[in-house]
XYZ file of C-alpha atoms in Angstrom:
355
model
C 0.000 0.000 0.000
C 1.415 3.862 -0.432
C 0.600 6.894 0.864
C 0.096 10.395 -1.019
C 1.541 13.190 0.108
C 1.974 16.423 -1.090
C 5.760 17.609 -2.785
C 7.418 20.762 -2.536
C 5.102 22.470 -5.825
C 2.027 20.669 -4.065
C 1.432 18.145 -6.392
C 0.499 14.647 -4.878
C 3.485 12.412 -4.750
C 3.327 8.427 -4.046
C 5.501 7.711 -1.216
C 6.086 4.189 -0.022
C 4.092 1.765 2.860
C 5.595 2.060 6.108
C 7.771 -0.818 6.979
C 8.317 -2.113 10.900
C 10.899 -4.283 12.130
C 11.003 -5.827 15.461
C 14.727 -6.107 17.080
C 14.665 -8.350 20.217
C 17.494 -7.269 21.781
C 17.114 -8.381 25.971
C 19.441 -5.010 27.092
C 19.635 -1.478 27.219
C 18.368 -0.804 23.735
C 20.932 2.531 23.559
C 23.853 0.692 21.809
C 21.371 -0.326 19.343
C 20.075 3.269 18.810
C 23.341 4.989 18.844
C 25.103 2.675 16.643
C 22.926 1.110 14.754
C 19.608 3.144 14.068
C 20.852 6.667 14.074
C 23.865 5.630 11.309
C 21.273 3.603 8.827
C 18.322 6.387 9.598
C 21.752 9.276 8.192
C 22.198 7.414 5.339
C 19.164 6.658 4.285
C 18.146 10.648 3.840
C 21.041 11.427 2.409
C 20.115 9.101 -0.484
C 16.777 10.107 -0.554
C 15.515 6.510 0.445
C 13.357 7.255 3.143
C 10.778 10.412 4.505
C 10.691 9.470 8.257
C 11.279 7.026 10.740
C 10.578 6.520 14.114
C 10.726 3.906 16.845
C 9.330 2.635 20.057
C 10.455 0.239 22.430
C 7.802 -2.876 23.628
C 7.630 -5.998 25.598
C 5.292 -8.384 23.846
C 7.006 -11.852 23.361
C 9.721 -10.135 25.089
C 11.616 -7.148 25.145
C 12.323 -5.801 21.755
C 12.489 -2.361 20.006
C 10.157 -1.838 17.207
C 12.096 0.508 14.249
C 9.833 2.096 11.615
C 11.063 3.160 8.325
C 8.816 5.106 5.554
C 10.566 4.389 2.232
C 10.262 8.116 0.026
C 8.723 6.019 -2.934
C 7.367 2.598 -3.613
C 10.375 1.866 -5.609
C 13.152 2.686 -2.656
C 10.907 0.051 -0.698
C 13.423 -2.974 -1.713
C 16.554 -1.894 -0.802
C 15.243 0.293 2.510
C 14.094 -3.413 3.470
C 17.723 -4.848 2.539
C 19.529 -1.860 4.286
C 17.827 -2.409 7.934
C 18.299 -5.939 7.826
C 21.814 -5.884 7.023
C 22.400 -3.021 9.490
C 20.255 -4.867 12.149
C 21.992 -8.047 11.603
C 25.040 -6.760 11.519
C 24.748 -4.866 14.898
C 23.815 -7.976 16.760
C 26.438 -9.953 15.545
C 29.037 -8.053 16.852
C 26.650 -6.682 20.528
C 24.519 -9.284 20.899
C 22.697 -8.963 24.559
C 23.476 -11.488 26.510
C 20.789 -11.904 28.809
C 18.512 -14.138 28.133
C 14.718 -13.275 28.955
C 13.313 -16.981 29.843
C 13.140 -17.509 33.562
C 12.936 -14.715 37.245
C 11.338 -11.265 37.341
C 11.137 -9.975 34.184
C 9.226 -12.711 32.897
C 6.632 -12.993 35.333
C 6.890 -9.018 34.932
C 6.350 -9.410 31.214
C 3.361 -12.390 31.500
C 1.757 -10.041 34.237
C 1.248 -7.189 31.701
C 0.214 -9.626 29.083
C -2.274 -11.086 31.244
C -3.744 -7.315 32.176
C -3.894 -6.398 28.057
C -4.423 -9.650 26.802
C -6.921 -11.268 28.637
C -9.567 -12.603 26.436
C -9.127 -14.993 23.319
C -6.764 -12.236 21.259
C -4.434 -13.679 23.648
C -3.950 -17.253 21.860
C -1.175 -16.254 19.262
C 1.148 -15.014 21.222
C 0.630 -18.015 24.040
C 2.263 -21.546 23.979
C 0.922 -24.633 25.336
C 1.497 -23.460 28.732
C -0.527 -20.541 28.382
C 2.573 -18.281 29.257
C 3.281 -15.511 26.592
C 5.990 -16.588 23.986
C 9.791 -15.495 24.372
C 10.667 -14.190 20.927
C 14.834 -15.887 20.428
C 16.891 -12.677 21.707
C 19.056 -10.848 19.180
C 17.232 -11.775 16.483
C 14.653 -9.964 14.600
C 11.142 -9.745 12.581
C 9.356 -8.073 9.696
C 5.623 -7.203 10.720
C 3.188 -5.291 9.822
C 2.646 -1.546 10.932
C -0.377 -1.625 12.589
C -1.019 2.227 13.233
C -3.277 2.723 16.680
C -6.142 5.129 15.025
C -8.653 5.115 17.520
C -6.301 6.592 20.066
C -4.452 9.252 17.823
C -8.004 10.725 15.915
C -8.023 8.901 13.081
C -5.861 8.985 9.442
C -5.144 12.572 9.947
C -4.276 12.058 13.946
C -2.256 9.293 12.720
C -0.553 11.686 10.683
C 0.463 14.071 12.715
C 1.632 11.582 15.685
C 4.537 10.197 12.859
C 5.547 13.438 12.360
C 5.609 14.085 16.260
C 6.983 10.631 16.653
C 10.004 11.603 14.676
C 10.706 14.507 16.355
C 10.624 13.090 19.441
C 12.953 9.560 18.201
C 15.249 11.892 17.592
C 15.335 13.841 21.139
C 15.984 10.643 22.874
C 18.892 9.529 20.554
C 20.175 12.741 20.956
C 20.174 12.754 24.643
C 21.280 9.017 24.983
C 24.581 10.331 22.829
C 25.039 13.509 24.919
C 23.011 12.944 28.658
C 24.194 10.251 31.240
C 20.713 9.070 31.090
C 22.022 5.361 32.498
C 22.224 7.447 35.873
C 18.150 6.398 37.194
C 18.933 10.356 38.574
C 19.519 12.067 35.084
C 17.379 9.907 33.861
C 14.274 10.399 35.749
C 15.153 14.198 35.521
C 15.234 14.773 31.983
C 11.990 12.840 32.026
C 10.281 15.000 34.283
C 11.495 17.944 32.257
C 10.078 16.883 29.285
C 7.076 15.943 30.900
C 6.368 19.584 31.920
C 7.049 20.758 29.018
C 4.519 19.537 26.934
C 1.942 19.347 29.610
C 2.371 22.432 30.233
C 2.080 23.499 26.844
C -0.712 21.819 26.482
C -2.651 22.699 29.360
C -1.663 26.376 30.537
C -3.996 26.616 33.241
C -2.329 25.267 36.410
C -5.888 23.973 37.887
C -6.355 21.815 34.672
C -3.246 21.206 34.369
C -2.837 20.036 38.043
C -6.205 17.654 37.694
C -4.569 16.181 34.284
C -1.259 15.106 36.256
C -3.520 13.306 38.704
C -5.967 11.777 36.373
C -2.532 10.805 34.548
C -1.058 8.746 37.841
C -4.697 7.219 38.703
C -4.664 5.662 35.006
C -1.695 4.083 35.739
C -3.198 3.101 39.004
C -5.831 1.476 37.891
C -3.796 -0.588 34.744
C -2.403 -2.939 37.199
C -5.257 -3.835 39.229
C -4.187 -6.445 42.113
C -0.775 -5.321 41.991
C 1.789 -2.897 43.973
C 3.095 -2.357 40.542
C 2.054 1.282 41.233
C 2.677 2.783 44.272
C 0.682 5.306 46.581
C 2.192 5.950 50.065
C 5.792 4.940 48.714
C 5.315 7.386 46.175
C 4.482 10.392 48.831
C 7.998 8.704 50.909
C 9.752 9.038 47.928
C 8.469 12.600 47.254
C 11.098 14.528 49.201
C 13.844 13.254 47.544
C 12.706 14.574 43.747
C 10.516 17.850 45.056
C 13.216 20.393 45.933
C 14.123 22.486 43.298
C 10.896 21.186 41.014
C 8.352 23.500 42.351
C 10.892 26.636 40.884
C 11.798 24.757 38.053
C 8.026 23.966 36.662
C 7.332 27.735 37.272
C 9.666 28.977 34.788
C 8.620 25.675 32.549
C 5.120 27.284 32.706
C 6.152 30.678 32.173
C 7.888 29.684 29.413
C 5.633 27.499 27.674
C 2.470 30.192 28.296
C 0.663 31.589 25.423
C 2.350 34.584 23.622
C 0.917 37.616 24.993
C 1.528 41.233 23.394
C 2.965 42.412 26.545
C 6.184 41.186 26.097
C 8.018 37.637 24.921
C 8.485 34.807 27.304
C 11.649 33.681 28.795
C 13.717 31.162 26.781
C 14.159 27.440 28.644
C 17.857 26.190 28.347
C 19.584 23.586 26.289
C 17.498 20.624 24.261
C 14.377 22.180 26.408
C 14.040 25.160 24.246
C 13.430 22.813 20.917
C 11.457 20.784 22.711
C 8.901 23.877 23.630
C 9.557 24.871 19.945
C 8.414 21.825 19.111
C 5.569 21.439 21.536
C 3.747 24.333 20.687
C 3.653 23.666 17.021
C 2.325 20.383 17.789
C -0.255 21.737 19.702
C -1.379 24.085 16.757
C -1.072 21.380 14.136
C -3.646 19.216 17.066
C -5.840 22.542 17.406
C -6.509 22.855 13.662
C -7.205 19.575 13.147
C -9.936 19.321 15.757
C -10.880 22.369 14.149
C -11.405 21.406 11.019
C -12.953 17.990 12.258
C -10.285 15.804 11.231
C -9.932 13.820 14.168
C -11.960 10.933 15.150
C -10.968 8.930 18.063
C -12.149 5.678 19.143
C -14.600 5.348 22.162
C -12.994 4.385 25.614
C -15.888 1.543 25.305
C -14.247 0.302 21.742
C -18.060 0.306 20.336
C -17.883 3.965 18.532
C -15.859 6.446 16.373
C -16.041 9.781 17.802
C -15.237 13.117 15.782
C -13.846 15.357 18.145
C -13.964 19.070 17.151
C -13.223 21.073 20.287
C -9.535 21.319 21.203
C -9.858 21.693 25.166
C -11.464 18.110 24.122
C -8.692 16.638 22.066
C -5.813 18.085 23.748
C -5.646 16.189 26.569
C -6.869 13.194 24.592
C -3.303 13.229 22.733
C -1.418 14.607 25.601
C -1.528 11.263 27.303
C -0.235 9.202 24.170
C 2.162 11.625 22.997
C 3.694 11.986 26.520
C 3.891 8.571 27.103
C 5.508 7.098 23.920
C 8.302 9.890 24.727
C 9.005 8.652 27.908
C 9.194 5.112 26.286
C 11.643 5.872 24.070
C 13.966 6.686 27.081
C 13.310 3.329 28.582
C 11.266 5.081 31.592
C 9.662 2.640 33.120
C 5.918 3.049 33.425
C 6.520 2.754 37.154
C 8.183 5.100 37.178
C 6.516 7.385 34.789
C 3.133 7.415 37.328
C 5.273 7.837 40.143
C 6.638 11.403 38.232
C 3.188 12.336 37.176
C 2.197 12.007 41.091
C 5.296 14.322 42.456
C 4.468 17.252 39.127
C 0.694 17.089 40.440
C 1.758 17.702 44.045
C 4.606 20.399 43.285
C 1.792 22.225 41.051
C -1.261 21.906 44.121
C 1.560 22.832 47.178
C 3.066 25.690 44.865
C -0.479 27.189 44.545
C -1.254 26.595 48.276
C-alpha cells in the first residue's frame, strides 16, 4: 500500500508503505540506537531513500524495540528493506545482549502485563501450550506489519500528525542518549520529568487543569495494574522529598515559558534541548488545534463500540497529551513505574506551589 503526500510544488506524490521491524534485543536498547539506528536512519536521507522514521520500544514476546522506516517512494521500498536488515543483523552480531529473557522477574513481569492487556481470546497467538506468553529468540529480529493505533491518535489525519511528532521526538531521545548520562536512574528520571512539563504544560496552561490532568494521569496508571503494587501510593508520597526540591521553581519557569504569547512582552527562553522541545511542543499543539478544528480527528470510544469526531480542542488536547507523553518517555526506557510515580510528584509540586 502507499501513501500520497503532497511535494514541494504541491502536487500529490506516491511515497512508499511504512515498513516495521522488530529487534529483540534483551538489554539497554541505547547501543542499538546509537550505533545502529541513528547511522542507517543518516544514510538513508542522504540518499533520498526514506521520509521518516521513528521507533518505540515494547515488551510483547519479550523485550524488543520496534524501528519504523517510511521508504520516500514505492520503488526505494526494496533496498530500505535490505539496508535495515543488514544493518540490524550486523549490529547484533558483533553486541549481541546477553541476557537471556526466559526464567525470574522480568518474565513474570512481562506475562503479568500480558495477562492485564491480553486477557480474552486475542491472547492465543502469542501463548504456547502453557498458556505463558511466547519469548521471541533474543538478538534476532522480525518483519511485521505496521499496525497504526487510530482510535487513540483521531483517526488517518491524527495518525498523521503523531509520525511526524513521533520523529521529532525519536530523535530527542537519541540525541540525549549520545550527549546525557541518562544510564544514571537520577539524570534519567530528571530529563523525564522535564520533558514531561514541558509539553503538559504546553498543552494545558492553566495550572488547575493542568494540576487535575497530572492526577488523572497517575490514577490511570493506578488502575492498569489492578491487584498489583506495581504502582505505588504511600511509597510514592515517601519518595516525594527526595525529587521535590528544586521542582516547584523549576516547573514555574517551565510554565512561564511554555504560556501563550501575549503582546505584553516575549516569554523567557528554557535552556539547552528544552528550548526545541517547547519549539516543538507548541507547534504540535497548533497542528492538534486545527485539526480538531477542522474535524479531522476521530478517536475511538474508551468503550471500543464507537468512532467519535472530536472538534473542540480543550477536548482533544488532553486526549493526545496522554499518548504523545507517554511514547516519549518510552523511548527513554522510563519505566511506566516510574513514569506514574513522576506524574504524582508534578501534580503535588503544582497543588503545594499554589497553596
Amino acid at each position: 500500500m502507499t501513501d500520497l503526500t503532497l511535494s514541494a510544488t504541491g502536487t500529490a506524490a506516491k511515497t512508499g508503505a511504512w515498513q516495521a521491524t522488530h529487534v529483540f534485543y534483551a538489554a539497554n536498547p541505547r547501543p542499538f540506537l546509537l550505533t545502529c539506528v541513528r547511522p542507517l536512519v543518516t544514510e538513508l536521507e542522504e540518499e533520498g531513500l526514506i521520509s521518516g522514521y521513528f521507533f518505540i520500544n515494547y515488551w510483547l514476546e519479550g523485550p524488543h524495540v520496534r524501528l519504523r522506516l517510511k521508504p520516500a517512494t514505492p520503488e526505494a521500498e526494496a533496498e530500505v528493506r535490505r539496508r535495515t536488515e543488514e544493518a540490524v543483523d550486523t549490529f547484533l552480531r558483533e553486541r549481541p545482549a546477553l541476557y537471556e529473557v526466559d526464567a525470574g522477574f522480568l518474565n513474570d513481569f512481562y506475562n503479568t502485563l500480558f495477562d492485564i492487556e491480553f486477557p480474552g481470546a486475542e491472547r492465543g497467538h502469542y501463548t504456547g501450550d502453557d498458556g505463558r506468553m511466547n519469548i521471541r529468540p533474543n538478538n534476532s529480529r522480525s518483519a511485521e506489519p505496521y499496525e497504526p493505533e487510530y482510535g487513540k491518535y483521531g483517526g488517518t489525519a491524527g495518525i498523521e500528525l503523531a509520525e511526524w511528532h513521533f520523529r521529532h521526538s525519536s530523535d530527542l531521545v537519541i540525541d540525549a542518549f549520545a550527549t546525557i548520562n541518562l544510564h544514571l536512574r537520577t539524570v534519567l528520571l530528571g530529563t523525564s520529568a522535564q520533558l514531561m512539563m514541558v509539553m503538559a504544560a504546553t498543552f494545558l496552561p492553566d495550572r488547575a487543569e493542568l494540576t487535575g490532568y497530572l492526577d488523572s494521569y497517575y490514577e490511570f496508571w493506578h488502575r492498569a495494574f489492578p491487584g498489583t503494587n506495581f504502582i505505588g501510593t504511600d511509597e510514592y508520597d515517601r519518595n516525594y522529598a527526595a525529587l521535590a526540591p528544586g521542582l516547584g521553581e523549576r516547573f514555574a519557569r517551565v510554565r512561564a515559558a511554555t504560556r501563550p504569547a501575549t503582546p505584553e512582552g516575549e516569554r523567557p527562553r528554557l535552556p539547552g534541548f528544552l528550548a526545541g522541545w517547547a519549539d516543538h511542543c507548541a507547534e504540535l499543539r497548533t497542528r492538534a488545534e486545527k485539526l480538531a478544528t477542522d474535524g479531522d480527528l476521530v478517536f475511538r470510544s474508551w468503550d471500543g463500540t464507537r468512532d467519535e469526531r472530536v472538534t473542540d480542542p480543550a477536548v482533544a488536547l488532553p486526549l493526545l497529551l496522554s499518548p504523545y507523553m507517554h511514547m516519549t518517555n518510552n523511548r527513554l526506557h522510563v519505566t511506566i513505574r516510574d513514569e506514574a510515580y513522576l506524574s504524582h510528584v508534578l501534580g503535588r509540586v503544582l497543588r503545594e506551589d499554589a497553596a
